[in-house]
GROMACS .gro file of C-alpha atoms in nm:
model
  207
    1LEU     CA    1   0.000   0.000   0.000
    2PHE     CA    2   0.146   0.337  -0.107
    3HIS     CA    3   0.117   0.628   0.137
    4PRO     CA    4   0.153   0.954  -0.064
    5ASP     CA    5   0.202   1.167   0.249
    6LYS     CA    6   0.503   0.957   0.349
    7ASP     CA    7   0.620   0.874  -0.005
    8SER     CA    8   0.658   0.512   0.105
    9PHE     CA    9   0.503   0.167   0.070
   10GLN     CA   10   0.355  -0.054   0.343
   11LEU     CA   11   0.398  -0.428   0.291
   12PHE     CA   12   0.123  -0.669   0.395
   13THR     CA   13   0.219  -1.035   0.433
   14VAL     CA   14   0.062  -1.355   0.559
   15ASP     CA   15   0.260  -1.315   0.882
   16ASN     CA   16   0.196  -0.950   0.968
   17SER     CA   17  -0.163  -0.889   0.855
   18GLY     CA   18  -0.365  -1.210   0.837
   19LEU     CA   19  -0.367  -1.239   0.458
   20ALA     CA   20  -0.469  -1.592   0.364
   21PHE     CA   21  -0.229  -1.625   0.071
   22PRO     CA   22   0.075  -1.427  -0.044
   23ARG     CA   23  -0.027  -1.396  -0.411
   24VAL     CA   24  -0.288  -1.126  -0.477
   25LEU     CA   25  -0.512  -1.175  -0.784
   26SER     CA   26  -0.754  -0.882  -0.745
   27ILE     CA   27  -0.825  -0.588  -0.515
   28THR     CA   28  -1.096  -0.328  -0.458
   29GLN     CA   29  -1.217  -0.090  -0.187
   30ASP     CA   30  -1.578  -0.052  -0.068
   31ARG     CA   31  -1.766   0.256   0.054
   32THR     CA   32  -1.652   0.208   0.412
   33ASP     CA   33  -1.287   0.208   0.295
   34ARG     CA   34  -1.245  -0.162   0.361
   35TYR     CA   35  -1.007  -0.342   0.129
   36TRP     CA   36  -1.120  -0.660  -0.043
   37ILE     CA   37  -0.826  -0.868  -0.163
   38GLY     CA   38  -0.874  -1.173  -0.380
   39SER     CA   39  -0.630  -1.463  -0.374
   40TYR     CA   40  -0.614  -1.836  -0.439
   41GLN     CA   41  -0.762  -1.895  -0.094
   42GLY     CA   42  -1.067  -1.672  -0.084
   43VAL     CA   43  -1.121  -1.304  -0.010
   44ASN     CA   44  -0.938  -1.110   0.260
   45VAL     CA   45  -1.138  -0.818   0.400
   46GLY     CA   46  -1.015  -0.543   0.631
   47PHE     CA   47  -0.857  -0.206   0.682
   48GLU     CA   48  -0.488  -0.120   0.685
   49THR     CA   49  -0.403  -0.304   1.005
   50SER     CA   50  -0.550  -0.653   0.975
   51PHE     CA   51  -0.766  -0.874   0.755
   52TYR     CA   52  -1.006  -1.162   0.796
   53THR     CA   53  -1.084  -1.423   0.533
   54TYR     CA   54  -1.403  -1.524   0.352
   55ASN     CA   55  -1.385  -1.863   0.184
   56ALA     CA   56  -1.600  -2.172   0.143
   57SER     CA   57  -1.739  -2.131   0.495
   58ALA     CA   58  -1.907  -1.806   0.380
   59GLY     CA   59  -2.057  -1.969   0.072
   60LEU     CA   60  -1.771  -1.889  -0.166
   61LEU     CA   61  -1.747  -2.237  -0.312
   62ASP     CA   62  -1.458  -2.146  -0.541
   63GLU     CA   63  -1.177  -1.971  -0.354
   64THR     CA   64  -0.974  -1.854  -0.656
   65VAL     CA   65  -1.088  -1.490  -0.678
   66LEU     CA   66  -0.987  -1.336  -1.012
   67SER     CA   67  -1.193  -1.013  -1.017
   68MET     CA   68  -1.411  -0.788  -0.801
   69ALA     CA   69  -1.639  -0.486  -0.840
   70VAL     CA   70  -1.832  -0.299  -0.568
   71GLY     CA   71  -2.211  -0.305  -0.604
   72ASP     CA   72  -2.496  -0.088  -0.474
   73SER     CA   73  -2.499  -0.260  -0.136
   74GLY     CA   74  -2.138  -0.157  -0.080
   75ALA     CA   75  -2.021  -0.518  -0.089
   76PRO     CA   76  -1.851  -0.650  -0.400
   77TRP     CA   77  -1.939  -0.893  -0.671
   78ILE     CA   78  -1.677  -1.163  -0.705
   79GLY     CA   79  -1.549  -1.331  -1.019
   80THR     CA   80  -1.384  -1.667  -0.954
   81ALA     CA   81  -1.225  -1.940  -1.163
   82TYR     CA   82  -1.564  -2.115  -1.164
   83GLY     CA   83  -1.833  -1.851  -1.181
   84LEU     CA   84  -1.985  -1.530  -1.046
   85TYR     CA   85  -2.084  -1.450  -0.685
   86GLU     CA   86  -2.252  -1.161  -0.508
   87PHE     CA   87  -2.179  -1.074  -0.146
   88GLY     CA   88  -2.491  -0.969   0.043
   89SER     CA   89  -2.522  -0.708   0.316
   90ASP     CA   90  -2.461  -0.988   0.569
   91LEU     CA   91  -2.136  -1.067   0.383
   92SER     CA   92  -2.249  -1.410   0.271
   93ALA     CA   93  -2.168  -1.515  -0.086
   94VAL     CA   94  -2.441  -1.625  -0.329
   95LYS     CA   95  -2.355  -1.780  -0.665
   96ILE     CA   96  -2.524  -1.616  -0.964
   97ASP     CA   97  -2.686  -1.843  -1.222
   98LEU     CA   98  -2.570  -1.737  -1.569
   99SER     CA   99  -2.815  -1.977  -1.737
  100SER     CA  100  -2.546  -2.199  -1.883
  101ASP     CA  101  -2.341  -2.480  -1.734
  102GLN     CA  102  -2.042  -2.363  -1.937
  103LEU     CA  103  -2.070  -2.002  -1.816
  104ASN     CA  104  -2.136  -2.108  -1.457
  105ALA     CA  105  -1.810  -2.305  -1.456
  106SER     CA  106  -1.593  -2.052  -1.643
  107PRO     CA  107  -1.332  -1.805  -1.513
  108ILE     CA  108  -1.465  -1.450  -1.461
  109SER     CA  109  -1.159  -1.245  -1.551
  110SER     CA  110  -1.309  -0.897  -1.508
  111LEU     CA  111  -1.621  -0.727  -1.371
  112LEU     CA  112  -1.804  -0.395  -1.408
  113ILE     CA  113  -2.118  -0.282  -1.221
  114ASP     CA  114  -2.322  -0.053  -1.447
  115GLY     CA  115  -2.659   0.033  -1.289
  116ASP     CA  116  -2.884  -0.270  -1.332
  117PHE     CA  117  -2.619  -0.444  -1.541
  118VAL     CA  118  -2.327  -0.655  -1.430
  119TRP     CA  119  -2.073  -0.692  -1.711
  120ALA     CA  120  -1.852  -0.999  -1.677
  121GLY     CA  121  -1.555  -1.091  -1.888
  122VAL     CA  122  -1.567  -1.468  -1.917
  123TYR     CA  123  -1.223  -1.585  -2.023
  124THR     CA  124  -1.250  -1.783  -2.351
  125ARG     CA  125  -1.629  -1.734  -2.370
  126GLY     CA  126  -1.670  -1.361  -2.436
  127LEU     CA  127  -1.856  -1.082  -2.259
  128VAL     CA  128  -2.166  -1.143  -2.047
  129ARG     CA  129  -2.424  -0.879  -1.953
  130TYR     CA  130  -2.628  -0.991  -1.653
  131THR     CA  131  -2.943  -0.789  -1.569
  132ARG     CA  132  -2.987  -0.795  -1.194
  133SER     CA  133  -3.358  -0.706  -1.184
  134THR     CA  134  -3.466  -0.981  -1.424
  135GLY     CA  135  -3.183  -1.235  -1.424
  136GLU     CA  136  -3.152  -1.202  -1.804
  137VAL     CA  137  -2.817  -1.309  -1.947
  138LYS     CA  138  -2.686  -1.169  -2.276
  139VAL     CA  139  -2.364  -1.311  -2.421
  140PHE     CA  140  -2.148  -1.117  -2.666
  141SER     CA  141  -1.901  -1.344  -2.844
  142SER     CA  142  -1.660  -1.329  -3.134
  143ASN     CA  143  -1.788  -1.415  -3.480
  144GLY     CA  144  -1.527  -1.449  -3.753
  145SER     CA  145  -1.773  -1.343  -4.023
  146ASP     CA  146  -1.898  -1.031  -3.836
  147SER     CA  147  -1.650  -0.745  -3.796
  148SER     CA  148  -1.887  -0.569  -3.554
  149SER     CA  149  -1.883  -0.860  -3.309
  150LEU     CA  150  -1.645  -0.887  -3.014
  151SER     CA  151  -1.294  -0.926  -3.158
  152GLN     CA  152  -1.181  -1.204  -2.924
  153ASN     CA  153  -1.354  -1.421  -2.662
  154ARG     CA  154  -1.064  -1.398  -2.418
  155VAL     CA  155  -1.178  -1.087  -2.230
  156THR     CA  156  -0.919  -0.943  -1.991
  157ARG     CA  157  -1.059  -0.605  -1.879
  158ILE     CA  158  -1.383  -0.402  -1.886
  159TYR     CA  159  -1.405  -0.026  -1.830
  160LYS     CA  160  -1.683   0.236  -1.852
  161ASP     CA  161  -1.578   0.592  -1.937
  162SER     CA  162  -1.744   0.923  -1.845
  163TYR     CA  163  -1.948   0.917  -2.169
  164GLY     CA  164  -2.104   0.580  -2.086
  165ASN     CA  165  -1.896   0.386  -2.336
  166ILE     CA  166  -1.797   0.031  -2.243
  167TRP     CA  167  -1.438  -0.059  -2.335
  168VAL     CA  168  -1.343  -0.426  -2.352
  169GLY     CA  169  -0.980  -0.537  -2.356
  170THR     CA  170  -0.888  -0.881  -2.481
  171TYR     CA  171  -0.596  -1.121  -2.502
  172ARG     CA  172  -0.451  -1.098  -2.854
  173GLY     CA  173  -0.773  -0.946  -2.988
  174GLY     CA  174  -0.714  -0.577  -2.925
  175LEU     CA  175  -0.963  -0.330  -2.780
  176ASN     CA  176  -1.340  -0.314  -2.833
  177LEU     CA  177  -1.576  -0.019  -2.790
  178LEU     CA  178  -1.947  -0.062  -2.713
  179ARG     CA  179  -2.134   0.268  -2.726
  180PRO     CA  180  -2.441   0.337  -2.504
  181GLY     CA  181  -2.749   0.151  -2.628
  182ALA     CA  182  -2.554  -0.035  -2.896
  183GLU     CA  183  -2.494  -0.408  -2.932
  184LYS     CA  184  -2.230  -0.378  -3.205
  185PHE     CA  185  -1.863  -0.324  -3.131
  186GLU     CA  186  -1.598  -0.100  -3.281
  187ARG     CA  187  -1.255  -0.262  -3.288
  188PHE     CA  188  -0.909  -0.118  -3.230
  189SER     CA  189  -0.605  -0.329  -3.312
  190SER     CA  190  -0.229  -0.297  -3.338
  191SER     CA  191  -0.071  -0.234  -3.677
  192LEU     CA  192   0.300  -0.217  -3.756
  193THR     CA  193   0.226   0.022  -4.044
  194ASP     CA  194   0.003   0.258  -3.843
  195LEU     CA  195   0.182   0.456  -3.571
  196SER     CA  196  -0.152   0.585  -3.439
  197SER     CA  197  -0.280   0.233  -3.365
  198ILE     CA  198  -0.269   0.076  -3.018
  199SER     CA  199   0.073  -0.067  -2.931
  200SER     CA  200  -0.040  -0.423  -2.854
  201ASP     CA  201  -0.341  -0.648  -2.911
  202THR     CA  202  -0.314  -0.784  -2.557
  203ILE     CA  203  -0.478  -0.551  -2.302
  204TYR     CA  204  -0.386  -0.601  -1.937
  205ALA     CA  205  -0.543  -0.289  -1.779
  206LEU     CA  206  -0.793  -0.011  -1.856
  207TYR     CA  207  -0.841   0.306  -1.648
   0.00000   0.00000   0.00000
């Protein structure tokens, strides 16, 4: 953790803070300033001094936490190696049914909460839009014969900008833009002959 006022980092380890596992896969902060830290052994929750762990005992049946996004309740949604979970106000985890055995058992590599929508990047299976009020599941996937489809099913990152655009980064498929109200994508890819193109077709982060 970087402290700007001190221009220094604070190191949290399994020994000094109660982290369940030394390798961090995802991290977010809720409205009460608690940190949620995903690892291979569940979710560690706490402030800057100590953490406690949520795992299978809290209903999180898969403890490999790849992604997180804070919802309206202040508690996060959790993307694991085998599906999507929502933490309730009582901090119990409930698995979300994505209406497909394949989706329910797939890695959720990235998450975005967008009003009534939960956008989930399902690694190797595309982009899922889950409507919380109705439970409707819409899957956006790559189609080799449709240049307005998602460029690659290996979704790595999802980001919403101040104009309401949804940006979708992929592994070796470049960057995709989904404008508000649209269901067709605009693609951005790397080109050795175009210096104004993106530098790589593998997107690791979007901010």
